[in-house]
C-alpha cells in the first residue's frame, strides 16, 4: 500500500535497529505518549527488537483510558434515557463505568449508536427532531477539531436537539505532570504525531527546555517509531534536549491553523480529571459560554451522577505514567482481562494493558 | 498538581447478565456464552467435538449435519446476498467435516412489509448458489413477524452431507508437524459489508469472497492428502479459527504474517476503520491442517479451484505452547495472535 508499506519494510527496520544499537552506550528510558504508538510497538514487537538498554514506557495517550469514571457514568445515565440517542466512537462502549458499560445499556434498550464522525451525530439529530442526540466528545487534540466543527455546525444551522458530553484532554499538561512527579523515570518522549499534526510542535519547546528532556514528534508506523527512538537516543547520548520532528511528512511547527481556530472558537482550556491519574490543571477543553446550550451536562440534570471513589484494585494509573509495565500488575491476565477489565487500559485497543495482553502474554506474563 | 500523582483505578466490570451484540461476534465472549449456556446443557459426544458440523453414524454410513442462521444487513452487497451466504455457509460447514452436501433446508423469518420483489431476488440468489454448490434445497419453512420485529428477513439453513472417506477430520486430529494452509486472501467479506454500511468509496467495490468450498475440500481428500482438520474463517476471521483449533487440539500454532494474503483495498479499508484483517469475517475461505509431507500437494490441488487460487502455506503446528497461536510479524518479531474479546470496534483515532 503506497505510503504505508514503505514504513513497514523489514530491511529498513533492521537498518534502524542497527543504527540504534551502534548509538547506545548506556540505559535510557523513553516514553511513547500515544496509545496508537503503544499499540504499534507491541503489535510489531518493536520493544523486543530494541537493544536492552533502551526501555520504552507507555504514556497516558489513550483517550479511552483517561476518560474519568464520572464521565463514563454520566454517559451511561444519558444513554439510559428513553428520549436520548447516544452517539459515540466505538471503543468507548466497552469501558467500565461504576456498575456497567455502554454496551450493557444498549442491550437493555438504550439507543446507543457507533458513529465514525461527530458530524454523523449531527445528521442523526437532524433526522430525529423529536429525540435528543448526545455525542460523547472524548479524545486529545486530534479529535477536538472535528468535535468543535460538529458543535459549530449544529449551532449555525439551528439543530436544537444536539449536544455533546465533553471530556477532552490536552497532551502538554500531562507531560508536565509526569515530568514534575518526583518518581518520574522518563528521560525522553516520543510525542504523538497526530496531535502535533493539529497543534504543531512549538508548544513542546518550553517543556523540552524547562525539564531538559528531548521530545521527538513521531509517527505511528514501525519505521516512524524506530526512527523516533533513534533521534531520541541520539539526543540523550549527546546531552541535548530539543524538540525534533521525525514526522515531517505530516507535521509542521505551527500545525493546522484552521483546525486550531475552530477549536479555540468553540472550546476553552479547563481543569480536567484523568482516569487513574487525577486532576491536572488546565489539561482539558470545555465548551465556551457561547456554546453552553450545546453542553449535555447543562442540558440534562446529571447532578445525581457525581464523582465516585475508585478502589485501587489495579495499577492503571502507574501504567499511564510509565511507572509500571502492565505485566507487573498482580491482576494482569488473571483477575483483569479484556473480557473482564479492572481498568480502562485493559479495554481500549490502544490501552497498554490490552496491547500487552493480546500480543505479549506469553513473553512476559 | 500534587507532588505525587494520585493513583486509582476503576471498579471491576461485572459479568454481563444480558446478551450483548458482542456475544455473537465470534470472539471470546461468544465462546463463553456457548460454554455457559449451550454446551453445558446439550453436551454429547457429537457436539463436544467442537466441529462446524456433527458427524453421526447412520447404519454403516456416516453423515454430517449442521445448521446456521443469517441476519446480515444489508441484504444485498457486492459479491453476494443474504441468500448466497445462507446456502454457502451451510454447504461450507458440511465441507469442513469433509462431507459431500446432500440437501439443505431453508427457513425464512420475514418482517411484515418486506417487498415481495426483494424476497424473490433473495430466493433466486439462493437457487443460483445451490446450483453452483451442487446441492438442492429440499425442505423449508416460512414465518412472518410484525413490522419492527425483524430486520427485513432472517434465514436459517440446515444441511445434511455424506462422509465418504475414513479420515477423522477434527481439531483433536491436529498434531505437531502439520502444515497450516490458507485457501486465499482474508478479510474481503467483512470489509465488503462494512464498506456498504459505512459508505466507504474505493476505486472499485470490495466484493465478498462468498463461495462454496465443498469442491476444493473433496478434491483434497480425493487426491489422498492426509487432512487432519478444516475450518472456515467466518466470524472472528483467521485469528479466531486458529485459536479455536489450537485450544481444541491442545497444540501450539505458529504462522507467518508475511504469508497471509490480504488484498490492498481490504487492507486500506481496515486501516481506515482501525480493524485487523486477521480478525475480519470471510465467507469463502478456510484453513486446512494437513500432514507436513503433504503440504505441497495440498496447495497444488487447492490452486486448481478459482476460489482457492491464492492458497498458501502460512505456518505449522508446533510441539510446545498448547493452545497458543503465535505470529511472526511483518518486521520479524514474534507475538501472540489472541482471540478477540468481543466485536472489533472502530477506534477513536
XYZ file of C-alpha atoms in Angstrom:
714
model
C 0.000 0.000 0.000
C 1.565 3.255 -1.127
C 2.698 5.487 1.741
C 2.324 2.632 4.192
C 4.401 -0.338 3.076
C 7.460 1.903 2.894
C 7.164 2.372 6.649
C 6.837 -1.354 7.401
C 9.835 -2.589 5.435
C 11.753 -5.269 7.389
C 15.150 -4.416 5.840
C 14.791 -0.731 6.672
C 13.657 -1.649 10.187
C 16.773 -3.740 10.660
C 18.916 -0.845 9.419
C 17.377 1.493 12.012
C 17.789 -1.110 14.749
C 21.432 -1.490 13.793
C 21.848 2.290 13.920
C 20.276 2.414 17.392
C 22.486 -0.433 18.602
C 25.525 1.455 17.311
C 24.461 4.604 19.130
C 23.515 3.477 22.610
C 26.203 3.323 25.293
C 24.074 3.204 28.458
C 20.493 2.647 29.618
C 17.814 5.117 28.555
C 14.108 5.275 29.314
C 11.831 6.760 26.675
C 8.070 7.221 26.876
C 5.841 6.954 23.825
C 2.993 9.298 24.624
C 0.265 7.986 22.353
C -1.754 4.794 22.740
C -1.598 4.297 18.980
C 2.173 4.151 19.245
C 1.942 1.687 22.145
C -0.309 -0.478 20.012
C 2.128 -0.416 17.071
C 5.132 -1.081 19.318
C 3.542 -4.149 20.829
C 1.880 -5.335 17.620
C 5.132 -5.276 15.701
C 7.239 -6.342 18.683
C 9.491 -3.281 18.356
C 10.433 -3.209 22.032
C 11.657 -6.798 21.748
C 13.902 -5.854 18.860
C 15.429 -2.798 20.532
C 18.681 -3.179 22.479
C 18.073 -3.915 26.147
C 19.474 -0.526 27.204
C 16.535 1.246 25.540
C 13.432 0.828 27.634
C 10.112 2.086 26.308
C 7.467 3.260 28.766
C 3.852 3.604 27.769
C 2.287 7.004 28.243
C -1.144 8.406 29.029
C -2.159 8.997 25.409
C -5.065 6.595 25.122
C -8.223 8.737 25.154
C -10.393 5.832 26.207
C -8.136 5.034 29.163
C -8.017 8.516 30.654
C -11.710 9.434 30.411
C -12.750 9.670 34.070
C -15.188 7.273 35.664
C -17.623 10.075 36.405
C -17.862 10.908 32.679
C -18.486 7.275 31.808
C -21.209 7.131 34.467
C -22.751 10.306 33.038
C -22.613 8.859 29.548
C -24.360 5.756 30.836
C -27.013 7.880 32.588
C -27.671 9.831 29.386
C -27.720 6.750 27.175
C -30.251 5.140 29.517
C -32.789 7.936 28.985
C -35.596 6.951 26.599
C -35.588 10.401 24.974
C -31.866 10.254 24.102
C -29.960 8.805 21.162
C -26.416 8.468 22.455
C -23.677 8.539 19.792
C -20.086 7.537 20.465
C -16.892 6.329 18.857
C -16.831 2.524 19.037
C -14.153 1.880 21.590
C -15.844 3.906 24.355
C -18.655 1.356 24.503
C -16.779 -1.295 26.464
C -15.207 0.979 29.070
C -16.500 0.012 32.507
C -18.404 2.634 34.470
C -19.166 2.147 38.141
C -21.790 -0.530 37.529
C -21.874 -1.272 33.828
C -20.786 -0.114 30.376
C -22.495 1.419 27.339
C -22.796 -1.967 25.614
C -24.927 -3.157 28.552
C -27.062 -0.026 28.273
C -27.593 -0.819 24.590
C -28.548 -4.407 25.441
C -31.065 -3.039 27.977
C -32.806 -0.987 25.281
C -30.800 2.235 25.310
C -30.390 3.806 21.867
C -26.584 3.753 21.656
C -25.077 4.225 18.222
C -21.497 3.962 16.946
C -20.518 6.825 14.651
C -17.300 7.453 12.771
C -17.553 11.226 12.856
C -19.231 13.733 15.165
C -20.812 15.230 12.048
C -22.662 11.925 11.627
C -24.160 12.520 15.071
C -25.384 15.962 13.955
C -27.005 14.233 10.993
C -28.687 11.756 13.363
C -30.076 14.762 15.245
C -31.415 16.290 12.031
C -33.181 13.060 11.150
C -34.672 12.604 14.613
C -36.045 16.040 15.564
C -38.269 14.591 18.303
C -35.306 12.990 20.168
C -32.296 14.438 21.956
C -28.990 13.391 20.380
C -25.878 13.438 22.565
C -22.372 12.866 21.202
C -19.626 11.656 23.541
C -16.821 14.110 22.712
C -13.686 12.440 24.025
C -10.093 12.441 22.899
C -6.975 14.549 22.673
C -6.192 17.434 20.349
C -6.710 15.028 17.443
C -10.484 14.711 17.779
C -11.121 18.214 19.117
C -11.359 19.929 15.685
C -13.993 17.501 14.390
C -15.986 17.776 17.583
C -15.703 21.562 17.527
C -16.879 21.575 13.922
C -19.926 19.471 14.842
C -20.837 21.905 17.621
C -20.258 24.865 15.339
C -22.351 23.375 12.567
C -25.213 22.378 14.889
C -25.267 25.882 16.354
C -25.119 27.673 12.992
C -27.779 25.513 11.366
C -30.103 25.577 14.370
C -30.039 21.881 15.229
C -31.521 22.313 18.685
C -31.726 18.664 19.729
C -27.945 18.098 19.552
C -25.487 18.365 22.444
C -22.121 16.924 23.446
C -20.762 15.344 26.596
C -17.249 16.780 26.685
C -14.185 15.020 28.060
C -11.352 16.441 26.006
C -7.806 16.330 27.319
C -4.567 18.015 26.239
C -1.143 16.388 25.939
C 1.369 19.052 27.097
C -0.048 19.419 30.645
C 0.077 15.633 31.033
C 3.736 15.600 30.005
C 4.475 18.289 32.568
C 2.577 16.376 35.247
C 4.657 13.269 34.535
C 7.915 15.220 34.434
C 7.017 17.058 37.646
C 6.479 13.870 39.622
C 9.353 13.025 41.989
C 9.263 9.441 40.818
C 9.494 10.294 37.125
C 11.632 7.816 35.165
C 11.141 9.361 31.732
C 14.279 10.695 30.052
C 12.855 11.338 26.602
C 9.497 11.465 24.838
C 8.153 10.282 21.524
C 5.404 12.883 21.061
C 2.184 11.861 19.312
C 2.357 12.680 15.612
C -1.417 13.048 15.156
C -1.662 15.551 17.993
C 1.182 17.593 16.529
C -0.405 17.452 13.072
C -3.175 19.590 14.576
C -1.275 21.666 17.127
C 2.232 21.830 15.659
C 5.197 21.303 17.958
C 6.081 24.791 19.202
C 4.212 24.213 22.458
C 6.658 21.405 23.320
C 9.737 23.616 23.085
C 9.327 25.241 26.533
C 8.798 21.774 28.068
C 11.977 20.370 26.490
C 13.830 23.466 27.669
C 12.406 23.572 31.212
C 12.778 19.868 32.026
C 15.882 19.215 29.888
C 14.151 16.390 28.093
C 14.328 15.522 24.379
C 10.948 15.359 22.639
C 10.743 13.754 19.203
C 7.495 14.169 17.272
C 6.913 10.642 15.989
C 4.510 8.848 13.651
C 2.777 5.517 14.052
C 4.323 3.088 11.594
C 7.139 0.767 12.720
C 9.830 2.735 10.889
C 8.488 6.028 12.250
C 8.810 4.706 15.771
C 12.274 3.234 15.250
C 13.482 6.486 13.703
C 11.892 8.408 16.590
C 13.727 6.205 19.086
C 16.973 6.735 17.153
C 16.620 10.518 17.229
C 15.719 10.499 20.909
C 18.618 8.222 21.896
C 20.974 10.348 19.806
C 19.939 13.467 21.721
C 20.291 11.668 25.049
C 23.728 10.330 24.172
C 24.822 13.787 23.016
C 23.348 15.521 26.055
C 20.884 17.567 24.022
C 17.241 18.254 24.937
C 15.401 19.641 21.933
C 12.195 19.193 20.010
C 12.796 17.261 16.791
C 10.297 16.308 14.128
C 10.507 12.745 12.797
C 7.014 13.025 11.292
C 7.786 15.881 8.915
C 5.647 14.370 6.162
C 2.597 15.218 8.258
C 3.632 17.665 10.983
C 4.763 21.288 10.756
C 5.893 23.622 13.514
C 2.636 25.542 13.527
C 0.221 22.718 12.830
C -3.172 23.082 11.230
C -4.247 26.682 11.790
C -7.896 26.349 10.610
C -8.329 23.347 12.932
C -6.838 25.284 15.852
C -9.082 28.187 15.049
C -12.339 26.220 15.216
C -11.168 24.522 18.423
C -10.466 27.823 20.124
C -13.728 29.303 18.864
C -15.772 26.516 20.457
C -13.662 25.315 23.383
C -11.678 26.882 26.212
C -8.979 25.381 28.404
C -10.304 24.000 31.696
C -9.074 21.811 34.543
C -9.694 18.168 33.742
C -9.643 14.937 35.676
C -7.721 11.997 34.136
C -8.840 8.496 34.962
C -6.235 6.721 37.052
C -4.167 9.880 37.463
C -6.376 12.561 38.968
C -7.000 16.218 38.199
C -4.416 18.112 36.160
C -4.785 21.877 35.969
C -5.572 23.410 32.554
C -5.360 19.986 30.925
C -8.706 19.782 29.174
C -11.163 21.522 26.899
C -14.679 22.597 27.827
C -17.356 24.373 25.800
C -17.195 28.167 25.824
C -20.126 30.061 27.284
C -21.347 30.965 23.792
C -21.941 27.257 23.151
C -23.140 26.339 26.636
C -26.569 25.394 25.326
C -24.923 22.504 23.470
C -23.344 21.144 26.651
C -25.129 17.923 27.609
C -24.107 18.349 31.232
C -26.017 21.617 31.367
C -28.943 20.490 29.238
C -29.694 17.411 31.328
C -29.828 17.134 35.087
C -26.888 14.877 35.892
C -26.413 16.069 39.459
C -27.144 12.588 40.772
C -24.068 11.260 38.975
C -21.194 12.674 40.971
C -17.557 11.684 41.372
C -17.149 8.129 42.591
C -14.251 6.741 44.570
C -12.209 4.306 42.548
C -10.864 1.361 44.508
C -7.143 0.886 43.983
C -7.512 -2.668 42.740
C -5.432 -2.143 39.611
C -2.372 -0.125 38.725
C -3.523 1.571 35.541
C -2.562 4.968 36.976
C 1.019 3.771 37.302
C 0.893 2.260 33.831
C -0.404 5.518 32.341
C 2.524 7.375 33.862
C 5.070 4.844 32.693
C 5.924 3.814 36.227
C 4.885 0.190 35.823
C 4.604 -2.217 32.916
C 1.211 -3.869 32.515
C 2.562 -7.300 33.334
C 3.945 -6.033 36.634
C 0.364 -5.890 37.900
C -0.620 -8.886 40.048
C -4.080 -8.888 38.471
C -2.791 -8.825 34.871
C -4.256 -11.656 32.826
C -5.751 -13.256 35.944
C -8.360 -11.016 37.540
C -8.042 -8.455 34.763
C -8.610 -9.483 31.138
C -10.158 -7.767 28.113
C -13.426 -9.626 28.842
C -13.477 -8.525 32.486
C -11.285 -5.436 32.688
C -10.419 -3.848 36.019
C -9.323 -0.650 34.319
C -9.682 1.152 31.040
C -6.112 0.368 29.994
C -7.313 -3.214 29.526
C -10.313 -2.126 27.435
C -9.198 0.068 24.607
C -7.272 -1.365 21.695
C -4.836 1.477 22.392
C -4.569 0.691 26.082
C -1.181 -0.573 27.204
C -2.623 -3.456 29.237
C -4.829 -4.694 26.388
C -1.949 -4.412 23.930
C 0.259 -6.455 26.250
C -2.481 -8.976 26.872
C -3.140 -9.523 23.188
C 0.379 -9.623 21.957
C 2.807 -10.296 24.766
C 1.186 -12.509 27.374
C 3.474 -15.432 26.819
C 6.674 -13.486 26.543
C 6.414 -11.702 29.853
C 3.164 -12.693 31.542
C -0.873 19.045 40.847
C 0.239 17.262 43.950
C 3.882 16.212 44.169
C 2.887 12.589 43.916
C 0.248 11.845 41.303
C -2.865 10.289 42.773
C -3.309 6.680 41.754
C -6.620 4.989 41.484
C -8.448 2.748 39.159
C -11.949 1.705 38.178
C -14.013 -0.977 39.809
C -14.316 -4.369 38.191
C -16.942 -4.652 35.484
C -19.498 -7.265 36.436
C -20.254 -10.383 34.447
C -22.684 -9.491 31.685
C -26.171 -10.641 32.654
C -27.693 -9.735 29.308
C -26.797 -10.806 25.814
C -24.708 -8.199 24.010
C -24.097 -7.883 20.287
C -20.517 -8.904 21.083
C -21.806 -12.301 22.247
C -22.441 -13.017 18.561
C -19.138 -11.635 17.319
C -17.205 -14.884 17.083
C -14.693 -13.939 19.765
C -14.084 -14.999 23.327
C -17.393 -13.612 24.635
C -19.285 -15.798 22.169
C -17.327 -18.862 23.208
C -18.036 -18.103 26.844
C -21.753 -17.861 26.034
C -21.689 -21.168 24.143
C -19.954 -22.918 27.005
C -22.026 -21.357 29.771
C -25.439 -21.813 28.183
C -25.485 -24.290 25.316
C -22.644 -26.759 25.721
C -23.323 -27.241 29.410
C -26.976 -28.044 28.654
C -26.641 -30.063 25.453
C -23.335 -31.843 25.998
C -22.913 -35.066 23.973
C -20.055 -36.685 22.055
C -21.058 -35.322 18.620
C -21.485 -31.734 19.884
C -18.445 -31.808 22.117
C -16.048 -32.325 19.199
C -16.401 -28.563 18.618
C -16.738 -29.063 14.880
C -18.626 -26.951 12.322
C -20.920 -29.968 11.675
C -21.851 -33.016 13.735
C -20.798 -36.345 12.239
C -23.305 -39.119 13.004
C -23.272 -42.851 12.307
C -26.302 -43.978 10.317
C -26.155 -47.716 9.776
C -22.867 -48.346 8.023
C -22.645 -44.771 6.731
C -21.530 -41.518 8.327
C -23.436 -38.307 7.742
C -22.600 -34.714 8.631
C -25.384 -32.458 9.925
C -25.245 -28.702 10.515
C -27.353 -25.546 10.845
C -26.744 -21.809 10.742
C -28.784 -18.589 10.741
C -28.182 -15.433 8.715
C -29.081 -11.959 9.953
C -26.862 -9.865 7.717
C -27.504 -6.238 6.856
C -27.580 -5.057 4.070
C -29.406 -7.920 2.345
C -27.550 -7.270 -0.920
C -23.844 -6.419 -1.112
C -21.041 -6.648 -3.688
C -20.334 -10.318 -4.299
C -23.442 -11.799 -2.698
C -26.745 -11.619 -0.876
C -28.106 -12.927 2.415
C -29.343 -15.864 0.334
C -25.956 -16.809 -1.137
C -24.491 -16.586 2.375
C -27.219 -18.867 3.737
C -26.530 -21.530 1.107
C -22.754 -21.319 1.012
C -22.419 -21.023 4.786
C -24.158 -24.326 5.365
C -22.505 -26.036 2.398
C -19.168 -24.901 3.829
C -19.947 -26.175 7.326
C -20.585 -29.586 5.756
C -17.417 -29.266 3.695
C -15.418 -28.552 6.856
C -16.452 -32.005 8.097
C -15.188 -33.417 4.801
C -18.760 -34.234 3.708
C -20.422 -34.133 0.300
C -23.588 -32.000 0.654
C -26.816 -33.955 0.038
C -29.592 -31.479 0.742
C -30.415 -28.229 2.536
C -33.399 -26.843 4.387
C -34.274 -23.161 4.313
C -36.311 -21.397 6.999
C -37.428 -17.802 6.421
C -38.458 -15.325 9.120
C -39.816 -12.374 7.179
C -40.732 -8.951 8.542
C -44.139 -7.611 7.602
C -43.764 -5.053 4.827
C -40.815 -6.638 3.013
C -41.340 -6.138 -0.727
C -42.133 -9.441 -2.443
C -39.653 -8.440 -5.141
C -36.878 -8.350 -2.509
C -37.828 -11.818 -1.337
C -37.840 -13.080 -4.913
C -34.337 -11.696 -5.508
C -33.049 -13.351 -2.351
C -34.626 -16.690 -3.241
C -33.301 -16.539 -6.807
C -29.799 -15.909 -5.472
C -30.184 -18.918 -3.175
C -31.186 -21.148 -6.065
C -28.170 -19.943 -8.054
C -25.815 -20.613 -5.136
C -27.317 -24.063 -4.539
C -26.849 -24.933 -8.195
C -23.228 -23.801 -8.114
C -22.595 -25.850 -4.977
C -24.284 -28.918 -6.490
C -26.901 -29.239 -3.775
C -30.708 -28.973 -3.648
C -32.896 -27.080 -1.174
C -35.231 -29.919 -0.258
C -37.410 -28.573 2.558
C -38.262 -25.279 4.193
C -40.410 -23.119 6.424
C -41.799 -19.573 6.362
C -42.886 -17.317 9.225
C -43.904 -13.650 9.114
C -43.355 -11.372 12.124
C -44.808 -7.909 12.878
C -43.182 -4.878 11.314
C -40.318 -3.741 13.526
C -39.682 -7.222 14.927
C -37.256 -8.367 12.266
C -34.620 -6.852 10.051
C -36.321 -7.456 6.696
C -35.532 -11.104 6.513
C -33.700 -13.713 8.571
C -32.792 -17.058 7.005
C -31.925 -20.316 8.715
C -30.437 -23.145 6.706
C -29.573 -26.674 7.769
C -27.730 -29.245 5.730
C -27.001 -32.946 5.555
C -23.941 -34.381 3.874
C -22.381 -37.767 3.330
C -18.928 -38.585 4.701
C -17.404 -40.877 2.103
C -13.898 -41.385 3.488
C -12.249 -42.823 6.561
C -10.389 -39.704 7.664
C -11.026 -38.359 11.133
C -11.290 -34.630 10.479
C -11.454 -32.739 13.785
C -9.322 -30.431 15.942
C -8.263 -33.449 18.004
C -6.573 -34.948 14.919
C -4.186 -31.997 14.578
C -0.619 -32.870 15.567
C 2.849 -31.368 15.747
C 4.429 -31.060 12.317
C 1.162 -30.431 10.480
C 1.209 -27.690 7.882
C -1.347 -24.870 8.109
C -2.665 -23.927 4.674
C -4.892 -20.930 3.977
C -7.136 -21.123 0.899
C -6.841 -17.452 -0.173
C -6.801 -13.796 0.819
C -8.611 -12.802 4.016
C -10.940 -10.037 5.159
C -12.911 -9.452 1.972
C -16.425 -10.355 3.125
C -16.324 -8.354 6.343
C -14.937 -5.272 4.661
C -17.380 -5.561 1.727
C -20.218 -5.380 4.238
C -18.587 -2.575 6.255
C -17.837 -0.547 3.115
C -21.511 -0.654 2.114
C -22.747 0.100 5.646
C -20.369 2.979 6.212
C -20.476 4.360 2.681
C -16.739 3.981 2.088
C -15.831 4.667 -1.510
C -12.927 2.899 -3.195
C -11.813 2.842 -6.809
C -13.699 -0.428 -7.182
C -16.129 -2.038 -4.749
C -14.703 -4.663 -2.406
C -16.540 -7.879 -3.270
C -17.355 -10.563 -0.751
C -15.440 -13.818 -1.154
C -18.684 -15.765 -0.637
C -18.224 -19.161 -2.379
C -18.938 -22.881 -1.890
C -15.959 -24.843 -0.599
C -17.031 -28.471 -0.907
C -15.369 -28.843 -4.326
C -11.838 -27.933 -3.185
C -12.185 -29.932 0.032
C -13.440 -33.093 -1.697
C -10.627 -32.781 -4.242
C -8.059 -32.580 -1.433
C -9.432 -35.745 0.123
C -9.746 -37.412 -3.279
C -6.090 -36.633 -4.014
C -5.086 -38.612 -0.936
C -3.919 -35.604 1.085
C -3.878 -36.530 4.784
C -6.323 -33.906 6.032
C -6.422 -33.558 9.827
C -8.680 -30.549 10.319
C -10.643 -27.981 8.314
C -12.188 -24.721 9.483
C -13.894 -21.986 7.501
C -12.977 -18.453 8.531
C -16.314 -16.826 9.249
C -16.976 -14.531 12.245
C -13.779 -13.779 14.099
C -11.714 -14.450 10.983
C -8.432 -16.318 10.671
C -7.208 -15.447 14.169
C -10.282 -16.828 15.936
C -10.326 -20.016 13.841
C -6.681 -20.744 14.621
C -7.262 -20.094 18.319
C -10.267 -22.426 18.354
C -8.231 -25.204 16.784
C -5.172 -24.607 18.988
C -7.389 -24.800 22.069
C -9.405 -27.783 20.809
C -6.348 -29.745 19.758
C -4.129 -28.707 22.682
C -1.339 -27.705 20.305
C 0.632 -24.575 19.504
C 0.275 -22.970 16.089
C 2.903 -20.696 14.562
C 2.103 -18.614 11.490
C 3.973 -16.038 9.440
C 2.047 -12.788 8.881
C 4.027 -12.148 5.696
C 2.488 -15.240 4.098
C -1.134 -14.238 4.794
C -2.586 -12.651 1.643
C -4.685 -9.512 2.156
C -5.894 -7.558 -0.837
C -4.771 -3.962 -0.959
C -8.284 -2.476 -0.961
C -9.155 -4.627 2.056
C -6.014 -3.507 3.871
C -6.886 0.101 3.088
C -10.427 -0.233 4.412
C -9.107 -1.950 7.547
C -6.595 0.854 8.104
C -9.316 3.489 7.818
C -11.616 1.768 10.299
C -8.910 0.531 12.679
C -9.617 -3.168 12.052
C -7.157 -6.037 11.827
C -7.803 -8.134 8.685
C -6.810 -11.277 10.577
C -9.988 -10.893 12.656
C -12.353 -9.880 9.855
C -15.063 -12.315 8.649
C -14.792 -14.289 5.415
C -17.402 -16.434 3.641
C -15.294 -18.362 1.144
C -12.030 -19.029 2.939
C -10.787 -21.891 5.084
C -7.682 -23.233 6.748
C -6.698 -26.851 6.365
C -4.272 -28.715 8.603
C -2.517 -31.468 6.671
C 0.355 -33.839 7.405
C 3.566 -31.869 6.849
C 4.725 -34.070 3.963
C 1.507 -33.328 2.031
C 1.724 -29.545 2.118
C 2.978 -29.054 -1.439
C 0.386 -31.346 -2.980
C -2.403 -29.781 -0.917
C -1.549 -26.284 -2.147
C -1.322 -27.523 -5.720
C -4.753 -29.206 -5.566
C -6.390 -26.163 -3.991
C -4.961 -23.755 -6.546
C -6.826 -25.563 -9.325
C -10.036 -24.014 -7.974
C -10.871 -20.403 -8.770
C -11.887 -19.721 -5.158
C -8.543 -21.057 -3.869
C -6.049 -19.845 -6.466
C -4.125 -17.875 -3.813
C -3.828 -20.888 -1.463
C -0.607 -20.773 0.532
C 1.119 -22.407 3.483
C 1.062 -19.903 6.337
C 2.550 -21.871 9.201
C 2.828 -25.112 11.112
C 1.790 -26.864 14.276
C 4.455 -26.640 16.957
C 5.091 -29.126 19.740
C 5.102 -26.659 22.647
C 2.751 -23.973 23.966
C -0.574 -25.842 23.863
C -3.477 -23.578 22.964
C -1.273 -20.689 21.865
C -1.163 -19.130 18.397
C 1.986 -17.153 17.656
C 2.617 -14.903 14.708
C 5.847 -13.775 13.126
C 5.125 -10.121 12.398
C 5.773 -8.223 9.189
C 9.065 -6.923 10.531
C 10.262 -10.177 12.002
C 9.381 -10.205 15.709
C 7.118 -12.821 17.256
C 3.907 -12.119 19.137
C 0.767 -13.843 20.325
C -2.227 -13.849 17.994
C -5.024 -13.867 20.528
C -8.715 -14.485 20.161
C -10.776 -11.303 20.024
C -12.704 -10.463 23.188
C -15.913 -9.335 21.531
C -16.522 -7.499 18.319
C -13.886 -5.319 16.674
C -14.954 -1.771 17.473
C -13.830 1.219 15.421
C -11.200 3.228 17.283
C -11.318 6.897 18.202
C -8.205 7.949 16.331
